[in-house]
mmCIF file of C-alpha atoms in Angstrom:
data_model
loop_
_atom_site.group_PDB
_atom_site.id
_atom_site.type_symbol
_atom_site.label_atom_id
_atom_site.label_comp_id
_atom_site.label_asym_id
_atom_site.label_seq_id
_atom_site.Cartn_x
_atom_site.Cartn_y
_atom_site.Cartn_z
ATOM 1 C CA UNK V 25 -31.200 -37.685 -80.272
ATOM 2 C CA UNK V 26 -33.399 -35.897 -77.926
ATOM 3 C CA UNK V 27 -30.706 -32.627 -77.723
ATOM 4 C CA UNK V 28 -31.790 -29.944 -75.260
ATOM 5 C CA UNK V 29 -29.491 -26.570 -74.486
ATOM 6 C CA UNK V 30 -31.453 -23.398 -73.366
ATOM 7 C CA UNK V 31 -30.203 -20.088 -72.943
ATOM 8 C CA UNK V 32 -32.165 -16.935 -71.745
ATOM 9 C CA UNK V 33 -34.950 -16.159 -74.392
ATOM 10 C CA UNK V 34 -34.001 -19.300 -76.388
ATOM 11 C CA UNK V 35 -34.278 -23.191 -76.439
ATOM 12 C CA UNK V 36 -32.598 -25.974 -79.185
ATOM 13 C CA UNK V 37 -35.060 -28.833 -78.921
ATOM 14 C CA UNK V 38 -34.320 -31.336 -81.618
ATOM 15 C CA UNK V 39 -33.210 -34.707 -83.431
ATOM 16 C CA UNK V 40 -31.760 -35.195 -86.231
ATOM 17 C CA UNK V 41 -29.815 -38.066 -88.319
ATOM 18 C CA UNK V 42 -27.432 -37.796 -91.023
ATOM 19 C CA UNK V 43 -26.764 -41.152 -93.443
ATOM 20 C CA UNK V 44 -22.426 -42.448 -93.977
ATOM 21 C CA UNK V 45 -21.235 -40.404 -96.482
ATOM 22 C CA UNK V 46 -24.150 -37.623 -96.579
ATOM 23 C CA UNK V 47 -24.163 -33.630 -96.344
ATOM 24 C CA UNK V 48 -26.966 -32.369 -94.595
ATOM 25 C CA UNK V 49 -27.597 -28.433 -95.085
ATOM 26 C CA UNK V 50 -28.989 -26.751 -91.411
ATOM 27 C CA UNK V 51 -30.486 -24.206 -93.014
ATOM 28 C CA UNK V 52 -32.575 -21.138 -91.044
ATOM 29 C CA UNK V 53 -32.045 -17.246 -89.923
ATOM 30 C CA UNK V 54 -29.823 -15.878 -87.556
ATOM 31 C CA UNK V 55 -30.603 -16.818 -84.196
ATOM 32 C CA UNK V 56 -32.448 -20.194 -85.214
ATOM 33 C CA UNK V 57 -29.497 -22.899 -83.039
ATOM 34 C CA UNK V 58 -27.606 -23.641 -86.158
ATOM 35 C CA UNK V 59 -23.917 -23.250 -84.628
ATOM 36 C CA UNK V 60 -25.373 -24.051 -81.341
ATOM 37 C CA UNK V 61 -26.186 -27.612 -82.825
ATOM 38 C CA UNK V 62 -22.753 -28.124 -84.342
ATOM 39 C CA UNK V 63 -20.811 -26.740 -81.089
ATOM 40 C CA UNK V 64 -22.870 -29.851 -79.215
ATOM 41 C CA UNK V 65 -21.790 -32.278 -81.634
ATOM 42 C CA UNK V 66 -18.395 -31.441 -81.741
ATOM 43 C CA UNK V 67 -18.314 -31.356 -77.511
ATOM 44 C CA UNK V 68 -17.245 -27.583 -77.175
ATOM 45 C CA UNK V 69 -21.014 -27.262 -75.348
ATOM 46 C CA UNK V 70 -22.914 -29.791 -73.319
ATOM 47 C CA UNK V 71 -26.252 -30.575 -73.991
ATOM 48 C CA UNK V 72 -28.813 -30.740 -70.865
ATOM 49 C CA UNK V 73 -30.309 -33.574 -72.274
ATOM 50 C CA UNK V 74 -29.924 -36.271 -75.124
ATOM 51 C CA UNK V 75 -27.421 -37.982 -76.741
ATOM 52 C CA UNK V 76 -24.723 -37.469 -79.860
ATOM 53 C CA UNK V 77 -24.356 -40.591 -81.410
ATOM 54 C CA UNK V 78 -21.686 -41.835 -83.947
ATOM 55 C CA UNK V 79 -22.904 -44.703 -84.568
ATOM 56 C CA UNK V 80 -23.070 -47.223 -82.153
ATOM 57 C CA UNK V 81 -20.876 -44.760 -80.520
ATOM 58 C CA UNK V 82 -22.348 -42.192 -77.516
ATOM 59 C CA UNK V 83 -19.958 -39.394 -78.107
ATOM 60 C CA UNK V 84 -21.909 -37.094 -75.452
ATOM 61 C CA UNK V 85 -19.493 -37.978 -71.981
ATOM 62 C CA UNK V 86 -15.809 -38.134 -74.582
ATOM 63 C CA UNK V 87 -13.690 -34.475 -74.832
ATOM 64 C CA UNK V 88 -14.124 -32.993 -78.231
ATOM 65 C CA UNK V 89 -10.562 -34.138 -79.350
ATOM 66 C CA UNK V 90 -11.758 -38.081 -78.658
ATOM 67 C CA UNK V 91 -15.052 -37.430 -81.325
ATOM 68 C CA UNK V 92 -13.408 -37.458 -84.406
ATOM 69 C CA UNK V 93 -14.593 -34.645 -85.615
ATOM 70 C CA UNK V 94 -13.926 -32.393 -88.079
ATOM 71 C CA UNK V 95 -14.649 -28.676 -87.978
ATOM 72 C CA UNK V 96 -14.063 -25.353 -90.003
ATOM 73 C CA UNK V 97 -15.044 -22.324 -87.819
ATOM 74 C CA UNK V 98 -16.486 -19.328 -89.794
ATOM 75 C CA UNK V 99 -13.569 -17.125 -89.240
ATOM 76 C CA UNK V 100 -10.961 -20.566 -90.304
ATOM 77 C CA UNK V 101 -9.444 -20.173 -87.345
ATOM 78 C CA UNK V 102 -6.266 -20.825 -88.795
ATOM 79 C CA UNK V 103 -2.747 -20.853 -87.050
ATOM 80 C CA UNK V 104 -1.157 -16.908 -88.674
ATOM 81 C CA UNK V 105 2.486 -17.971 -87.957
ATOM 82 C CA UNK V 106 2.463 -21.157 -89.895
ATOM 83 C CA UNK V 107 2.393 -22.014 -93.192
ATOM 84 C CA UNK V 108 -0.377 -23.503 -94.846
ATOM 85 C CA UNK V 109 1.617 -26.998 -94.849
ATOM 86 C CA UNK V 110 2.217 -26.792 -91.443
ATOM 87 C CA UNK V 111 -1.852 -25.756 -90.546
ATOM 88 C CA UNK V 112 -2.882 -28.805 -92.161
ATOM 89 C CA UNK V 113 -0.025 -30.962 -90.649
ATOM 90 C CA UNK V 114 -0.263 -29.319 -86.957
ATOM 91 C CA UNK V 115 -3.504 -32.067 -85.792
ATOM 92 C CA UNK V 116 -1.509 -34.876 -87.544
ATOM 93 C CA UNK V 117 1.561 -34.219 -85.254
ATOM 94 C CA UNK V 118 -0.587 -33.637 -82.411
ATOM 95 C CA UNK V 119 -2.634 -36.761 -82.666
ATOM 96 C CA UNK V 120 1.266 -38.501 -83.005
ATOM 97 C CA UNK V 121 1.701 -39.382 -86.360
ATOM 98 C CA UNK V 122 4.481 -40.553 -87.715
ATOM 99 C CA UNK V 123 6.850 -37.790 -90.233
ATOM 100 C CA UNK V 124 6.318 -39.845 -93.235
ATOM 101 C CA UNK V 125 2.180 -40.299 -92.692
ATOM 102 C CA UNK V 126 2.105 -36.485 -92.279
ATOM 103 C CA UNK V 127 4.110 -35.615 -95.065
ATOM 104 C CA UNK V 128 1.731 -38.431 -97.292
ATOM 105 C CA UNK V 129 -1.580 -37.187 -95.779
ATOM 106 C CA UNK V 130 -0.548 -33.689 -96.240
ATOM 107 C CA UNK V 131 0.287 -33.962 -99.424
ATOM 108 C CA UNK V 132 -2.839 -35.850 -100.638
ATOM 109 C CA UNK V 133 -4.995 -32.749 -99.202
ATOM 110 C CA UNK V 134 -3.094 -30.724 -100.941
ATOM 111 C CA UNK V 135 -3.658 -31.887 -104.108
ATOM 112 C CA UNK V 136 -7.125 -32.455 -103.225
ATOM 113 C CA UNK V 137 -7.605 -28.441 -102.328
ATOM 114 C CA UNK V 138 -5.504 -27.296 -105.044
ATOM 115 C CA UNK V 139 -2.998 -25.893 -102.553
ATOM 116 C CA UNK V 140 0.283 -27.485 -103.799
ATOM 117 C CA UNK V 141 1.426 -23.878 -105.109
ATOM 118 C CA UNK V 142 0.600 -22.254 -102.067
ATOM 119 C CA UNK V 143 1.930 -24.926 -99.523
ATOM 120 C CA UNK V 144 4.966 -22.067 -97.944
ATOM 121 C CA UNK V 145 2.652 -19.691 -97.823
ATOM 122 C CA UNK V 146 1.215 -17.918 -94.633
ATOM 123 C CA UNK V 147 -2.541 -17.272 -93.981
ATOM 124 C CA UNK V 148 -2.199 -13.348 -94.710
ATOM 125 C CA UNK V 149 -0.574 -14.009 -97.813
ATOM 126 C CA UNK V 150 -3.788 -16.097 -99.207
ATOM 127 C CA UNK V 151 -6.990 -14.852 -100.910
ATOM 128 C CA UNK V 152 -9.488 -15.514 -98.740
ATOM 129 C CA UNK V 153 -10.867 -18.603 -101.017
ATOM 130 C CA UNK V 154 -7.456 -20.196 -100.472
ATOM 131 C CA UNK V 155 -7.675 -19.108 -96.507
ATOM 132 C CA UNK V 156 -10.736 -21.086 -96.355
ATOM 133 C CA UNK V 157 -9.521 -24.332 -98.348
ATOM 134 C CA UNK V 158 -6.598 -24.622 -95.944
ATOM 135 C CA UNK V 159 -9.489 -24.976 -93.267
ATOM 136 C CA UNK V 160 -11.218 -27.422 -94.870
ATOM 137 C CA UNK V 161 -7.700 -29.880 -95.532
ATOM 138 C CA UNK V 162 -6.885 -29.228 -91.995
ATOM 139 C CA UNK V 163 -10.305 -30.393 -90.471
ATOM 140 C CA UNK V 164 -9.897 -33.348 -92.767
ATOM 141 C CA UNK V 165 -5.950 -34.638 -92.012
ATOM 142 C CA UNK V 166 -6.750 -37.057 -89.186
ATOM 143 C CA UNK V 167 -9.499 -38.567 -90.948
ATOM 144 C CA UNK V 168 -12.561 -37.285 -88.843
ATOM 145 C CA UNK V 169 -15.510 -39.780 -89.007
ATOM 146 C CA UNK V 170 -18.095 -36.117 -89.168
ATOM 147 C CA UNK V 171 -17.096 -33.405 -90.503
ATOM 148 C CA UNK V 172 -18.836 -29.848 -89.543
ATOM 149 C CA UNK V 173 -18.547 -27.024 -91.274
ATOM 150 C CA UNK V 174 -20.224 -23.401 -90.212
ATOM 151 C CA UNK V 175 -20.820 -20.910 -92.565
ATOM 152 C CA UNK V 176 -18.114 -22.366 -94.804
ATOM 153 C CA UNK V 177 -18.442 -19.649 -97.413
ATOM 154 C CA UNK V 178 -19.708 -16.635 -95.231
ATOM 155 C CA UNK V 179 -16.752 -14.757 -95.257
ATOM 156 C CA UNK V 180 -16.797 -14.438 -99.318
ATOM 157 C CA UNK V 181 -18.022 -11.936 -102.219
ATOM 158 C CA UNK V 182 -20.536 -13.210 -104.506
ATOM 159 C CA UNK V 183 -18.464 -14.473 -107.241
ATOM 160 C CA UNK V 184 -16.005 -16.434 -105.563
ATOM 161 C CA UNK V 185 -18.538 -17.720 -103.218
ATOM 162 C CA UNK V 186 -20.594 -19.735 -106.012
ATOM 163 C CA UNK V 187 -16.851 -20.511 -107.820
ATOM 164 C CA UNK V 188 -15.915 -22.113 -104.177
ATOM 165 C CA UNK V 189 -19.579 -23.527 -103.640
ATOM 166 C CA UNK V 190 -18.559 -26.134 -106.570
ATOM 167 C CA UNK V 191 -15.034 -26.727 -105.530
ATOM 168 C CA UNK V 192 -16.380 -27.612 -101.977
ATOM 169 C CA UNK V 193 -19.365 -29.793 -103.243
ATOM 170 C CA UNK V 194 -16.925 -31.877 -105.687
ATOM 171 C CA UNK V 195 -14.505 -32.310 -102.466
ATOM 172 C CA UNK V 196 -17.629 -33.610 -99.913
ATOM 173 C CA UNK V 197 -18.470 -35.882 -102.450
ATOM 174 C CA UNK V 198 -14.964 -37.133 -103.359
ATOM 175 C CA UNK V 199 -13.996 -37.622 -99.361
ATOM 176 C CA UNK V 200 -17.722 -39.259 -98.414
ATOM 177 C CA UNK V 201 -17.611 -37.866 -94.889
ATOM 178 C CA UNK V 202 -20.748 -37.392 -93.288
ATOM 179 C CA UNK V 203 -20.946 -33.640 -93.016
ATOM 180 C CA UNK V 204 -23.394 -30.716 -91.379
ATOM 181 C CA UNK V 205 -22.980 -27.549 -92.863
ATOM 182 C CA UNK V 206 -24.747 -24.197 -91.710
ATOM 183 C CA UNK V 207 -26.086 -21.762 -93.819
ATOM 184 C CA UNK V 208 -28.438 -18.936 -94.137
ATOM 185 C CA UNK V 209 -28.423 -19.036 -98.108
ATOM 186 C CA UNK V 210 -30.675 -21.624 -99.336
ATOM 187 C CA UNK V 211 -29.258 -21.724 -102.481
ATOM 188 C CA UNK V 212 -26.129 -22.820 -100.920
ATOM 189 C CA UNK V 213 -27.651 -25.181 -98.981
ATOM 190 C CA UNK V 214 -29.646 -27.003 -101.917
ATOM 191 C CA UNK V 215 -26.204 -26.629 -103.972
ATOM 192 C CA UNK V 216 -24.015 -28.315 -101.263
ATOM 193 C CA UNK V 217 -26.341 -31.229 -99.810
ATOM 194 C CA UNK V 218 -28.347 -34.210 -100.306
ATOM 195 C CA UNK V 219 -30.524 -33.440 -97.019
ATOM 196 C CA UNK V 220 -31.660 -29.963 -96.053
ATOM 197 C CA UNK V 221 -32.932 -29.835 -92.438
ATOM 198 C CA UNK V 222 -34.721 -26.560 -92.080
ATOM 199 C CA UNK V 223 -33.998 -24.982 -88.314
ATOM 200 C CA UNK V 224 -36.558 -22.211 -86.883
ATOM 201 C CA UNK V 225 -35.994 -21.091 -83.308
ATOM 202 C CA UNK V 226 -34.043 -24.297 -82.137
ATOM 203 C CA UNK V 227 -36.635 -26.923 -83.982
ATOM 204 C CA UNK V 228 -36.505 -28.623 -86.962
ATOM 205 C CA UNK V 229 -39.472 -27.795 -89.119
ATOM 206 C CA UNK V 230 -39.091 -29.491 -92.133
ATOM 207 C CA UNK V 231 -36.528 -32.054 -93.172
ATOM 208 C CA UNK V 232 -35.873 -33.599 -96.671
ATOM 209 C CA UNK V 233 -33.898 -33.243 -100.584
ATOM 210 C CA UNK V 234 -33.103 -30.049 -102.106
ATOM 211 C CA UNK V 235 -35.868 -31.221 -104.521
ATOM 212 C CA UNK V 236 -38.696 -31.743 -102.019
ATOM 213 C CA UNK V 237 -38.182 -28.570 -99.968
ATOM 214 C CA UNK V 238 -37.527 -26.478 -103.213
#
């Protein structure tokens, strides 16, 4: 509500809701506050004005690891010297779980990414496809309440971009988080989300369905 961050030559002026269990598409050029935006929700920048709200919940004065959210970085970000089991299981143990809940919860994402055969496996030894679905389980372990997801399939060639595009819609839907993804592509966007909020130099120009903007 009301967010405000301004750097030299640029300004993100904007609100913006998302509905339980909805994936809204930020969709715009390079340079237009997408990853800004998702860096302020998740607390890793503070805004100079306005509020995040979860909720009833003001998120804006709580750390990023108090939000509850979820997020998968462009690059996955993903811990080289473990394996993907332990990636997915390292927030679980941080956040104090208990061995069995982590070996349950792991498991369940697991299936749910298709990663069972890959589960010993090290970052460098995945395709990038599988690289990026070992993001995606570990931003979803501890159960975040928003899940945020920047340029989720950036990093991929053509084909296996639209073969993960459906793999990652059919998961969104399946988990019902409420989820922001950024993308350039809008056939991405209209592919992966029930909202599309269209971003142009840190404003939201136009904000509806796939259908509607189409």
């Amino acid at each position: 509500v009301g967010l405000r961050k301004t750097y030299p030559g640029f300004a993100l002026s904007l609100s913006l809701a998302v509905s339980p269990g909805q994936t809204l598409a930020l969709l715009g050029p390079s340079g237009s506050g997408k990853t800004t935006l998702l860096r302020l929700i998740a607390g890793l920048e503070a805004p100079e004005a306005g509020q995040v709200w979860l909720g009833t919940t003001d998120l804006t004065p709580l750390p990023p690891e108090a939000r509850g959210v979820g997020f998968v970085f462009q690059d996955y970000a993903l811990f080289p010297h473990l394996s993907v089991y332990e990636n997915i299981a390292f927030g679980l143990r941080e956040a104090r779980w208990e061995a069995q809940q982590v070996r349950a919860r792991v498991a369940e994402l697991l299936e749910l990414t298709h990663l069972e055969p890959h589960a010993q496996k090290r970052p460098h030894q995945l395709s990038g496809g599988e690289r990026q679905r070992v993001a995606l389980a570990r931003a979803l372990a501890p159960r975040p309440r928003v899940l945020l997801l920047d340029e989720p399939l950036g990093a991929l060639d053509l084909k296996l971009r639209w073969e993960l595009l459906w793999e990652l819609r059919a998961i969104l839907r399946q988990v019902r988080v409420p989820t922001l993804v950024v993308t350039h592509d809008h056939a991405e966007a209209f592919a992966l989300a029930e909202q599309v909020a269209l971003l142009r130099e840190g404003r939201v120009v136009q904000q509806g369905t796939p259908e509607r903007l189409y």
